[in-house]
Coordinates of C-alpha atoms in Angstrom, one line a residue:
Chain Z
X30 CA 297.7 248.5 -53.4
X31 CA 295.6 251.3 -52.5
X32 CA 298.3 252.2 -49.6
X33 CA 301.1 252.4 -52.1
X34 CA 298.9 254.7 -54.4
X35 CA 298.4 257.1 -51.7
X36 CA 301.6 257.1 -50.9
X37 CA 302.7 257.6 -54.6
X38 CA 300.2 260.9 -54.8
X39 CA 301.8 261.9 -51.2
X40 CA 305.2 261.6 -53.1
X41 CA 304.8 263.5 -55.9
X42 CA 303.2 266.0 -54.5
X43 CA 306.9 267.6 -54.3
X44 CA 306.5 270.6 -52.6
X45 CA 309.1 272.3 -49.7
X46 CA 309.0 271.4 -46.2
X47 CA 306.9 268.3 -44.4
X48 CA 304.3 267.0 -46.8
X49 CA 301.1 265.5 -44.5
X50 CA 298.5 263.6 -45.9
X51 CA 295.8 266.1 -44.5
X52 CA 297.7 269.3 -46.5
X53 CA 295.8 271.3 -48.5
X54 CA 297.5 271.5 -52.3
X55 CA 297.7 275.0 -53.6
X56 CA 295.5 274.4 -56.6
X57 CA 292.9 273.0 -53.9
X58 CA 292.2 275.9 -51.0
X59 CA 289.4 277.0 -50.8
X60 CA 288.8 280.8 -50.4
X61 CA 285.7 282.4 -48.9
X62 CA 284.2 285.3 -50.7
X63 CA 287.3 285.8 -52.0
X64 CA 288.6 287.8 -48.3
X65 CA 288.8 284.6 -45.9
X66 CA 290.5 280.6 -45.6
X67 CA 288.9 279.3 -42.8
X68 CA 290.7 276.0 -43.2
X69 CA 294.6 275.8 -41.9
X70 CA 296.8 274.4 -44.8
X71 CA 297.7 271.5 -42.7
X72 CA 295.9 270.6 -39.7
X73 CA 299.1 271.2 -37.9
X74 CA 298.8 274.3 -35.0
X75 CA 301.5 277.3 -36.6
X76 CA 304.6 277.6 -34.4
X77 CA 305.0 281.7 -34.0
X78 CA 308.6 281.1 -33.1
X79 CA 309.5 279.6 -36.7
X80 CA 307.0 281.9 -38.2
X81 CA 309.2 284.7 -36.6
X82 CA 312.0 283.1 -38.6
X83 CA 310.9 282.5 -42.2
X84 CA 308.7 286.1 -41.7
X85 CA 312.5 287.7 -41.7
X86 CA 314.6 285.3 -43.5
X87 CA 315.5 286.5 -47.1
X88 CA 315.1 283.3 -48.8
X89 CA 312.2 282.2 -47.1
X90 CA 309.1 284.9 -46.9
X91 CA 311.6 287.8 -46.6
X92 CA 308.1 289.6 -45.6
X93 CA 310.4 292.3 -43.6
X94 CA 312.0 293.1 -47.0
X95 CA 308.4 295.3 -47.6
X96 CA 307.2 295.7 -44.2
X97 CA 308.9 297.3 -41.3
X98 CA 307.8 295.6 -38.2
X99 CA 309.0 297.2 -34.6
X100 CA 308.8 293.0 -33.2
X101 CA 312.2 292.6 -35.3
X102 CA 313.7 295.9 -34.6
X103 CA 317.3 293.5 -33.7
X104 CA 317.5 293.3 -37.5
X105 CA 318.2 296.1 -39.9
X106 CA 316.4 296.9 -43.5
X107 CA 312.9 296.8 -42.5
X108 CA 311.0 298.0 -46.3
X109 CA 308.4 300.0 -46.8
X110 CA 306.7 298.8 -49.8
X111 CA 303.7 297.3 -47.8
X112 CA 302.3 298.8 -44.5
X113 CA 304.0 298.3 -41.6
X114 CA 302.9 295.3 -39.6
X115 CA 302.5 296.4 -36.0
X116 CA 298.9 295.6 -35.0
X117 CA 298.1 293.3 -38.0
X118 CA 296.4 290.8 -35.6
X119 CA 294.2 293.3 -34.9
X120 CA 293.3 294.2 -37.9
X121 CA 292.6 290.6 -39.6
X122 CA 291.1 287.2 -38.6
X123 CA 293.4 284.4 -39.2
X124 CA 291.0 283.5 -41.8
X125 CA 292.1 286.6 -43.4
X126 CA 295.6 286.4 -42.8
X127 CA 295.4 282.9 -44.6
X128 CA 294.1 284.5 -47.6
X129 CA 296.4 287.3 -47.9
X130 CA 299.1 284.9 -47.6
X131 CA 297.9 282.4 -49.4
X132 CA 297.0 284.7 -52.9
X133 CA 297.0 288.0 -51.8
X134 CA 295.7 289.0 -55.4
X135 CA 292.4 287.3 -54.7
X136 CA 292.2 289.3 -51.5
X137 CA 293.8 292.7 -53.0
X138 CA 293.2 292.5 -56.7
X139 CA 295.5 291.6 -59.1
X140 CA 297.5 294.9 -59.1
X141 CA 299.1 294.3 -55.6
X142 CA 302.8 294.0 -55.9
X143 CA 302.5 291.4 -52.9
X144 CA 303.1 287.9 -53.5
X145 CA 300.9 285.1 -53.4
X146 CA 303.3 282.5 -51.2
X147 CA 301.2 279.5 -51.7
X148 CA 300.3 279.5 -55.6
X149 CA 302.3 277.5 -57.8
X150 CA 304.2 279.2 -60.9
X151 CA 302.3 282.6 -60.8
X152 CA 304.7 284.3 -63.0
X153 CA 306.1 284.0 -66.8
X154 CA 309.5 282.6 -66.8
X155 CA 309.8 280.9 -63.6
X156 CA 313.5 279.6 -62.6
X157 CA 314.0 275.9 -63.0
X158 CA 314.4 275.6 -58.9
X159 CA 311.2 277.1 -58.3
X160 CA 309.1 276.2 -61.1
X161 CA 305.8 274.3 -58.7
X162 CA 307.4 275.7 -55.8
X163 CA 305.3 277.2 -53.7
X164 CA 307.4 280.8 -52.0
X165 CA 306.5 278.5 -48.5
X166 CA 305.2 275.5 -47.7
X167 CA 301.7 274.9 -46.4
X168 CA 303.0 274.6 -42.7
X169 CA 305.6 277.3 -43.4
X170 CA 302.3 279.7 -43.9
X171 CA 300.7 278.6 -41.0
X172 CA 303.8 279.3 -38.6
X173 CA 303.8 283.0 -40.5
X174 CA 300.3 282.8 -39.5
X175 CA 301.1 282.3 -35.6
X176 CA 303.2 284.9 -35.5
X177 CA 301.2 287.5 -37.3
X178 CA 298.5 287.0 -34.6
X179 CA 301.5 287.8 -32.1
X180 CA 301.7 291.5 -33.4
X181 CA 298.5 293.3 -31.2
X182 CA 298.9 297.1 -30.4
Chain Y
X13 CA 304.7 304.7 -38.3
X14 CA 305.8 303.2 -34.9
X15 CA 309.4 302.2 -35.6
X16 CA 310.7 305.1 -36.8
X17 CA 310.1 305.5 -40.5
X18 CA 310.2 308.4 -42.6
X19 CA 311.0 311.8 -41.3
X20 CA 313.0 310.4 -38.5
X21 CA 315.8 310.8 -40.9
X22 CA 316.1 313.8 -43.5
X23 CA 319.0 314.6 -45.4
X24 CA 321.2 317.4 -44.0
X25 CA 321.9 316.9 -39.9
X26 CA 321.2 313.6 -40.5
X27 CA 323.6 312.6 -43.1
X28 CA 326.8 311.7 -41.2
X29 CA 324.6 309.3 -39.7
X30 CA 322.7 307.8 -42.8
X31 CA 325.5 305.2 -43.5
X32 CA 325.4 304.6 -39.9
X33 CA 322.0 303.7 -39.8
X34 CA 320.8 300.1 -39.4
X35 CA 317.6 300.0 -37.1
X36 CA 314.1 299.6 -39.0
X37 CA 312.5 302.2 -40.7
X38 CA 315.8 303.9 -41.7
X39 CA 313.9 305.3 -44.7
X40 CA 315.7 307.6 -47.3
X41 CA 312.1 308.4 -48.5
X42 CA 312.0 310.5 -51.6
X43 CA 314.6 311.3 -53.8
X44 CA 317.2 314.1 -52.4
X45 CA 317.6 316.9 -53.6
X46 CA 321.5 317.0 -54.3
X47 CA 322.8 318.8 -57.8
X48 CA 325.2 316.6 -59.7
X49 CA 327.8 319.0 -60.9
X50 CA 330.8 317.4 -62.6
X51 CA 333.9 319.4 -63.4
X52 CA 331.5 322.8 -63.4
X53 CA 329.3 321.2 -65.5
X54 CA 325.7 320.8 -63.7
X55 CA 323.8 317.3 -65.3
X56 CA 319.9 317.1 -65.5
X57 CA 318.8 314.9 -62.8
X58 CA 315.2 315.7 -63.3
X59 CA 313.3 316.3 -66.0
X60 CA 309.4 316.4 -66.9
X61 CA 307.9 312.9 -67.7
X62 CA 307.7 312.0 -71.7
X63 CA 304.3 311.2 -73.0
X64 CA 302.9 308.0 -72.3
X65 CA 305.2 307.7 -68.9
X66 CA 303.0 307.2 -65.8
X67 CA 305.6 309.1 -63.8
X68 CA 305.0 312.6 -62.0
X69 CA 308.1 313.3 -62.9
X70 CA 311.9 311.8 -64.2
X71 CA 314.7 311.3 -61.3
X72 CA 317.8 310.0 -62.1
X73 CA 319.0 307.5 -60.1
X74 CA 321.3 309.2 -58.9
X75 CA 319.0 311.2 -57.2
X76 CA 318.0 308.0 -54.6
X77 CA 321.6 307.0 -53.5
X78 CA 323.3 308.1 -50.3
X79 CA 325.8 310.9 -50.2
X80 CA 328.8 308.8 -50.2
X81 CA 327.9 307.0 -53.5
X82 CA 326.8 310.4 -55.0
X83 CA 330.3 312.2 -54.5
X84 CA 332.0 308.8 -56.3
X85 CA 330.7 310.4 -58.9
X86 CA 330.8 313.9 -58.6
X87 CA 334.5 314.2 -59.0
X88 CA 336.0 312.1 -61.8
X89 CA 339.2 311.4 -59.9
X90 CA 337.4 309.9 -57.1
X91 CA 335.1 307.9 -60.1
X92 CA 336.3 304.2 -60.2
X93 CA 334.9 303.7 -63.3
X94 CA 337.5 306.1 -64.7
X95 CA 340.0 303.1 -64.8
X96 CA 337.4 301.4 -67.3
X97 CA 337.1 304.5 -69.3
X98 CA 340.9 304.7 -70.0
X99 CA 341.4 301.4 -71.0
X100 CA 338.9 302.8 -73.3
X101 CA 340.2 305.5 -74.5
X102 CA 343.7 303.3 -74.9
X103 CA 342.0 300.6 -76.8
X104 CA 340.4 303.5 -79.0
X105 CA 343.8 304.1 -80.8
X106 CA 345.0 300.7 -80.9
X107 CA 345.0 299.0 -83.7
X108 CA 343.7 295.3 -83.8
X109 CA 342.2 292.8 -86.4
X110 CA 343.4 292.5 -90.0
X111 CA 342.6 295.1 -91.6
X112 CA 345.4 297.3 -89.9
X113 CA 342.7 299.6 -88.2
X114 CA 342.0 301.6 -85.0
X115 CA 338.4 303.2 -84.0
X116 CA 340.9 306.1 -85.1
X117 CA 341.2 305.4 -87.9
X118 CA 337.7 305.8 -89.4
X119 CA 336.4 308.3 -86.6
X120 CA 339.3 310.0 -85.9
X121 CA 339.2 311.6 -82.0
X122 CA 336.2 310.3 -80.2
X123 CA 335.9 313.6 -78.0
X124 CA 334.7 314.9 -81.6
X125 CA 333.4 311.9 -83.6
X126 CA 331.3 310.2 -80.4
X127 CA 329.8 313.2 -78.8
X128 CA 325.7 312.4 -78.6
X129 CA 326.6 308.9 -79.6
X130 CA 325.7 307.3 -76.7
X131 CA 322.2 309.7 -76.2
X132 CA 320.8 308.4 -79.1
X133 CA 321.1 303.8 -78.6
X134 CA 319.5 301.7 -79.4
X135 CA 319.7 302.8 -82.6
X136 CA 318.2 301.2 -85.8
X137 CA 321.0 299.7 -88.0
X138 CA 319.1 299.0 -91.6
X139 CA 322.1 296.5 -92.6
X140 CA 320.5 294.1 -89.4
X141 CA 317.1 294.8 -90.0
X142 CA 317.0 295.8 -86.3
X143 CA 318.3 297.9 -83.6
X144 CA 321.6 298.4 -82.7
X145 CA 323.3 298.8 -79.3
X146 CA 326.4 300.7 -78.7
X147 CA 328.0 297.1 -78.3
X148 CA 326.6 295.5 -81.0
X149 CA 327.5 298.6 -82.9
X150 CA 331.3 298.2 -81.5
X151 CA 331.2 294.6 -82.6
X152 CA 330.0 294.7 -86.2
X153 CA 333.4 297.8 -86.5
X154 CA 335.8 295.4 -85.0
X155 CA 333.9 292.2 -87.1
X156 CA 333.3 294.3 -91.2
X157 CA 335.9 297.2 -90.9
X158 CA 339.1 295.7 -88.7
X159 CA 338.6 292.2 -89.4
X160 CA 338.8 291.9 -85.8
X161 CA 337.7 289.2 -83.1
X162 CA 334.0 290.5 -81.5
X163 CA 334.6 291.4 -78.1
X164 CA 332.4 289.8 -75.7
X165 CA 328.9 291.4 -74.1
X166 CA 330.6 292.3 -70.7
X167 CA 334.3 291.6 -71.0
X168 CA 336.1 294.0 -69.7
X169 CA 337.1 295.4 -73.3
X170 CA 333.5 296.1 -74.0
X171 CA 332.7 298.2 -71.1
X172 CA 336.1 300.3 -71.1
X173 CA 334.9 301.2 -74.6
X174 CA 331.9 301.7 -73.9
X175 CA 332.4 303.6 -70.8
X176 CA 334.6 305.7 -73.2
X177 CA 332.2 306.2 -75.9
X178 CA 329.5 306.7 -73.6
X179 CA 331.2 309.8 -71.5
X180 CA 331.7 311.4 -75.1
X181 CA 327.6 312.1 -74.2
X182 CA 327.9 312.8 -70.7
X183 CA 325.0 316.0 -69.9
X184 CA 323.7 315.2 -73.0
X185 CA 320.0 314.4 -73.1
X186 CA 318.8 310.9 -73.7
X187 CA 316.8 310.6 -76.7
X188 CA 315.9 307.3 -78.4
X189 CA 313.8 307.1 -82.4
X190 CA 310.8 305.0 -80.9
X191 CA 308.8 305.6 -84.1
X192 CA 309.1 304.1 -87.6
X193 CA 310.7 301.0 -87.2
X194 CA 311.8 301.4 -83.8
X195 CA 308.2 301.2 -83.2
X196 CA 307.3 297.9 -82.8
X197 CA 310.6 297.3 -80.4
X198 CA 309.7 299.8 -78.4
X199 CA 306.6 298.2 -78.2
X200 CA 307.8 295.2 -77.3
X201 CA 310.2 296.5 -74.7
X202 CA 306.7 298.2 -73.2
X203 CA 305.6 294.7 -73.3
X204 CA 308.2 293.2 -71.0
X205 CA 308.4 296.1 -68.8
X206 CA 304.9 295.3 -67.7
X207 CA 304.9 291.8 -67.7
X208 CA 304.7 289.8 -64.1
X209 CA 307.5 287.6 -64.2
X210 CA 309.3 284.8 -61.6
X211 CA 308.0 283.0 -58.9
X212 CA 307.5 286.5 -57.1
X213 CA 305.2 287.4 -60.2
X214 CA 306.7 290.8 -60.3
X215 CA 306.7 293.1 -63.2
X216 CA 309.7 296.0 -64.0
X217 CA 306.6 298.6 -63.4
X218 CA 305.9 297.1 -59.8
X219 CA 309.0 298.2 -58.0
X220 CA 310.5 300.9 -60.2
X221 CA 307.6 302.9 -61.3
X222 CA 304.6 302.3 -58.6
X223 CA 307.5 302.5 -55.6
X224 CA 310.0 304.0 -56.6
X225 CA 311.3 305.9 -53.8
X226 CA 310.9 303.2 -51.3
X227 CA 313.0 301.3 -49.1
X228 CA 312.9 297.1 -50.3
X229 CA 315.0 295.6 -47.5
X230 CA 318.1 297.4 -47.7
X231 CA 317.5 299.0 -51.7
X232 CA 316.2 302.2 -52.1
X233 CA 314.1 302.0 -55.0
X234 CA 315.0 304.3 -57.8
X235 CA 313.0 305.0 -61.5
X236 CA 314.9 302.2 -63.1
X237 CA 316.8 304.7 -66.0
X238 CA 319.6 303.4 -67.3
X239 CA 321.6 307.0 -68.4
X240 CA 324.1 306.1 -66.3
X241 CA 325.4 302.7 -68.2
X242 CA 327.8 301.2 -68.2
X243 CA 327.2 301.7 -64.5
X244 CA 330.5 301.1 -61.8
X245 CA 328.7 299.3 -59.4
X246 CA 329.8 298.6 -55.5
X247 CA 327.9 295.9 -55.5
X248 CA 329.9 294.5 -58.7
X249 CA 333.2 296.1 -57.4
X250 CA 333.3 296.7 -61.0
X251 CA 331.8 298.1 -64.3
X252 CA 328.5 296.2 -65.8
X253 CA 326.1 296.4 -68.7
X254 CA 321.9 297.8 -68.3
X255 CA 321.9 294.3 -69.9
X256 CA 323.5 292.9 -66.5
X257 CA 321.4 294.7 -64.4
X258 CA 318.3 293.5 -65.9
X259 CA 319.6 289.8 -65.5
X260 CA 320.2 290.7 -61.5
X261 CA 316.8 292.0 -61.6
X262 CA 314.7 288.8 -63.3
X263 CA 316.6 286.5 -60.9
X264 CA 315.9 288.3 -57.6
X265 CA 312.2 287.6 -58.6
X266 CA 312.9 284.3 -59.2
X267 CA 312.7 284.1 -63.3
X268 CA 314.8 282.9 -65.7
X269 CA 316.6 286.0 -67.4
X270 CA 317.0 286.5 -71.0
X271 CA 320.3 286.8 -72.3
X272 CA 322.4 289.9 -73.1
X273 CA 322.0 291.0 -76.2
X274 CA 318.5 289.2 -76.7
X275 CA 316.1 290.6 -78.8
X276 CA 313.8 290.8 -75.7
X277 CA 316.9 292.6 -73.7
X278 CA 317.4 295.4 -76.7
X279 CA 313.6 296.8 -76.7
X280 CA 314.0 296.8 -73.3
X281 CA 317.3 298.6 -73.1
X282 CA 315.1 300.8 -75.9
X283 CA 312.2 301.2 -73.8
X284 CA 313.7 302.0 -71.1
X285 CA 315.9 304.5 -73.0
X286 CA 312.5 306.2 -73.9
X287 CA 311.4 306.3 -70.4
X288 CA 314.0 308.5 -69.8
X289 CA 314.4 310.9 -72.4
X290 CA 315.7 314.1 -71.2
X291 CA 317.8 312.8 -68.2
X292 CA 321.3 313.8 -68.9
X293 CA 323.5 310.8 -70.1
X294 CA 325.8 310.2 -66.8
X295 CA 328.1 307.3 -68.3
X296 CA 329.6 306.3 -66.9
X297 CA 328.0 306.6 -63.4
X298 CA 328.1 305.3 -59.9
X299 CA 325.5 303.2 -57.6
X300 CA 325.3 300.8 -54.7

């Protein structure tokens, strides 16, 4: 009984990608003074070659749509919204990193046009397909993650 | 800037190569400083911000697309919305509905009746109790005075005549009534403007008036006016409605749109209007 009550909490928790019983929901990470997550999403190590991947693709983080990065230099349109991501890893723990993807507003303040990529229906109006969709999943992030701390100067 | 960025293209030696261009940082940066001149007639692309606007300073959007799209419009032979804008001008003296009427026949030639039309919608329509677009205005003609069908929001009717009405305007300056009872739609258009919607939690303000001017992927980021509408579109291969483009816009963040011709669409469409005031009208105009 109790197994099939876990299981039924696991199930619903509906969001993209693997769902693990150690993930961290949305609604539940923890930040540290509002600047770090020390915990990863998932227990799971981040895989910078995936990372690479959703960090360009346009329906996944599409992070290259604001922020040229000389890494991806094979593919065109790097924005400019954000600052450019060379050297990131040296500029943030993965704590950090964590944060800023997480909710960037908790890091930045809520007038950053960045984001939050783990926070469940942040805006008004949310489309029916994404409405408690996370942008990525939890291991999604953490690949991201591994391939931010790739980018040293 | 390691990969290039701005300054490692400027417009002017560089041009040629802008379309060219696909490696990272192939920023277009500010807005150029190209004159739109249409049959000797020079349109304001620029104008001083109006009160209230938290904008240094009012560039058409014109002003942020790449040579090639900019002479599409520069030349009105080479303008493929001109196809639009005679279907227009044909439909304009056609009789339709059962009253035996034309748009002729009450306004006689548009080149006379419909100059500054365009400048001046939304427009507040007392008989609705609220404002009027140019299409809902074009509807309730064909609807009370030619006992005619109501054309459709983007049919291909609607945006000829629209197109047509609309270059009646062209150079003239935008200028919208945003007080008396325009007031509170304009303050609701303000509303929406600012308001973070979609799963990307984006607002109107956050890409087209805090970076404007920046690259977003492969978009060059203009003011967000909407002088130039109905707008010929490459994107579209085809003419469109502001009302479209703000539909495109809430889905790439991720919201659910309202509809054209919403209440929450027209103060937009009058905010926005507002926003711009003093931009020439350039309908019908020409963007990527």
């Amino acid at each position: 009984m109790r197994r099939s009550v876990a299981l039924t909490a696991i199930a619903t928790i509906g969001l993209t990608g693997s769902v693990f019983a150690s993930q961290i929901a949305p609604e539940n990470v923890t930040f540290v003074d509002d600047i770090e997550v020390p915990i990863s999403l998932t227990g799971q190590a981040g895989d910078a070659a995936k990372g690479r991947e959703w960090y360009a693709g346009r329906k996944l983080g599409n992070c290259l749509a604001c922020h040229a990065t000389t890494d991806l230099n094979e593919l065109p349109f790097h924005g400019e919204v954000g600052p450019a991501m060379d050297g990131v890893a040296d500029r943030y723990e993965e704590a950090q990193l964590r944060a800023i993807l997480v909710n960037s507003k908790k890091v930045f303040g809520d007038q950053t046009i960045m984001p939050g990529f783990y926070v469940v229906n942040p805006g008004a109006r949310t489309a029916g397909d994404f409405q408690g969709q996370t942008i990525m999943s939890a291991q999604q992030i953490e690949d991201v993650i591994a391939y931010l701390k790739t980018l040293t100067e | 800037m390691k990969c290039g960025g701005k300054g490692s293209l400027r417009w002017g030696a560089g041009l040629a190569l802008a379309s060219l261009l696909v490696g990272a940082g192939a920023a277009y940066g500010e807005p150029n400083d190209n004159k739109l001149v249409i049959d000797g007639q020079t349109l304001t692309t620029e104008a001083a911000a109006p009160e209230g606007v938290e904008l240094d300073k009012l560039y058409s959007g014109w002003r942020f697309r790449s040579p090639e799209t900019q002479e599409l419009q520069t030349d009105d032979f080479e303008n493929p919305a001109m196809v639009a804008v005679d279907q227009g001008a044909e439909l304009w003296g056609t009789v339709d509905g059962s009253a035996g009427k034309s748009c002729m026949s009450c306004h006689g030639e548009a080149e006379a009746s419909m100059k500054g039309v365009r400048a001046g919608y939304p427009k507040w329509s007392d008989k609705r109790g609220k404002p009027h677009t140019l299409e809902t205005q074009i509807n309730e003609c064909r609807t009370d005075r030619m006992e005619a069908d109501a054309w459709k929001w983007e049919s291909s009717n609607m945006l000829g005549m629209t197109a047509f009405v609309g270059l009646q305007s062209r150079g003239m300056p935008v200028k919208v009534q945003t007080d008396g009872p325009m007031a509170q739609w304009h303050a609701k258009g303000k509303e929406l403007y600012f308001t973070r919607v979609g799963q990307l939690n984006m607002s109107c303000a956050n890409c087209h008036q805090e970076n404007y001017g920046k690259m977003i992927r492969a978009d060059h980021l203009s003011q967000g006016h909407i002088n130039g509408f109905p707008v010929y579109r490459l994107k579209w291969g085809g003419l469109g409605s502001s009302h479209r483009r703000f539909k495109g816009c809430m889905e790439n963040i991720r919201a659910t749109p309202f509809k054209r011709g919403s209440d929450e669409f027209v103060a937009l469409e009058l905010y926005l209007a507002s926003r711009g005031a003093g931009l020439s009208v350039e309908t019908p105009s020409v963007r990527n």
